């Protein structure tokens, strides 16, 4: 079962991917950034907004 936090993270993650692709970054760079965000999200139980506050 997905939590509201995980759903919010997924929406933010997809937006992040879209911005990286629109910026014209190479696919390997997009993949590396995306993997880092997924790992950080998993480690912090998908509450990454709390990291910047």
Coordinates of C-alpha atoms in Angstrom, one line a residue:
X1 CA 0.0 0.0 0.0
X2 CA 1.3 3.4 -1.0
X3 CA 1.4 6.2 1.5
X4 CA 0.4 9.8 0.7
X5 CA 4.1 10.7 1.2
X6 CA 5.2 8.1 -1.3
X7 CA 2.6 9.4 -3.8
X8 CA 3.8 13.0 -3.3
X9 CA 7.4 11.9 -3.7
X10 CA 6.5 10.1 -7.0
X11 CA 4.9 13.2 -8.4
X12 CA 7.8 15.4 -7.5
X13 CA 10.2 12.7 -8.9
X14 CA 8.4 12.7 -12.2
X15 CA 8.5 16.5 -12.4
X16 CA 12.2 16.4 -11.6
X17 CA 12.8 13.9 -14.5
X18 CA 10.9 16.0 -16.9
X19 CA 12.9 19.1 -16.0
X20 CA 16.2 17.2 -16.4
X21 CA 15.1 16.0 -19.9
X22 CA 13.9 19.5 -20.9
X23 CA 17.3 20.9 -19.9
X24 CA 18.8 18.7 -22.5
X25 CA 21.0 16.6 -20.2
X26 CA 22.5 13.4 -21.5
X27 CA 20.5 10.2 -20.7
X28 CA 23.3 8.8 -18.5
X29 CA 23.3 12.1 -16.5
X30 CA 19.5 12.0 -16.1
X31 CA 19.7 8.3 -15.0
X32 CA 22.4 9.1 -12.4
X33 CA 20.5 12.1 -10.9
X34 CA 17.3 10.1 -10.9
X35 CA 19.0 7.1 -9.1
X36 CA 20.4 9.5 -6.5
X37 CA 17.0 11.0 -5.8
X38 CA 15.4 7.6 -5.5
X39 CA 18.1 6.4 -3.1
X40 CA 17.8 9.5 -1.0
X41 CA 14.0 9.2 -1.0
X42 CA 14.1 5.6 0.0
X43 CA 16.6 6.3 2.8
X44 CA 14.5 9.2 4.3
X45 CA 11.2 7.4 3.9
X46 CA 10.2 9.6 0.9
X47 CA 10.1 12.7 3.1
X48 CA 12.9 14.6 1.2
X49 CA 11.1 18.0 1.5
X50 CA 12.0 18.0 5.2
X51 CA 15.7 17.9 4.3
X52 CA 15.7 21.5 3.0
X53 CA 13.8 23.1 5.8

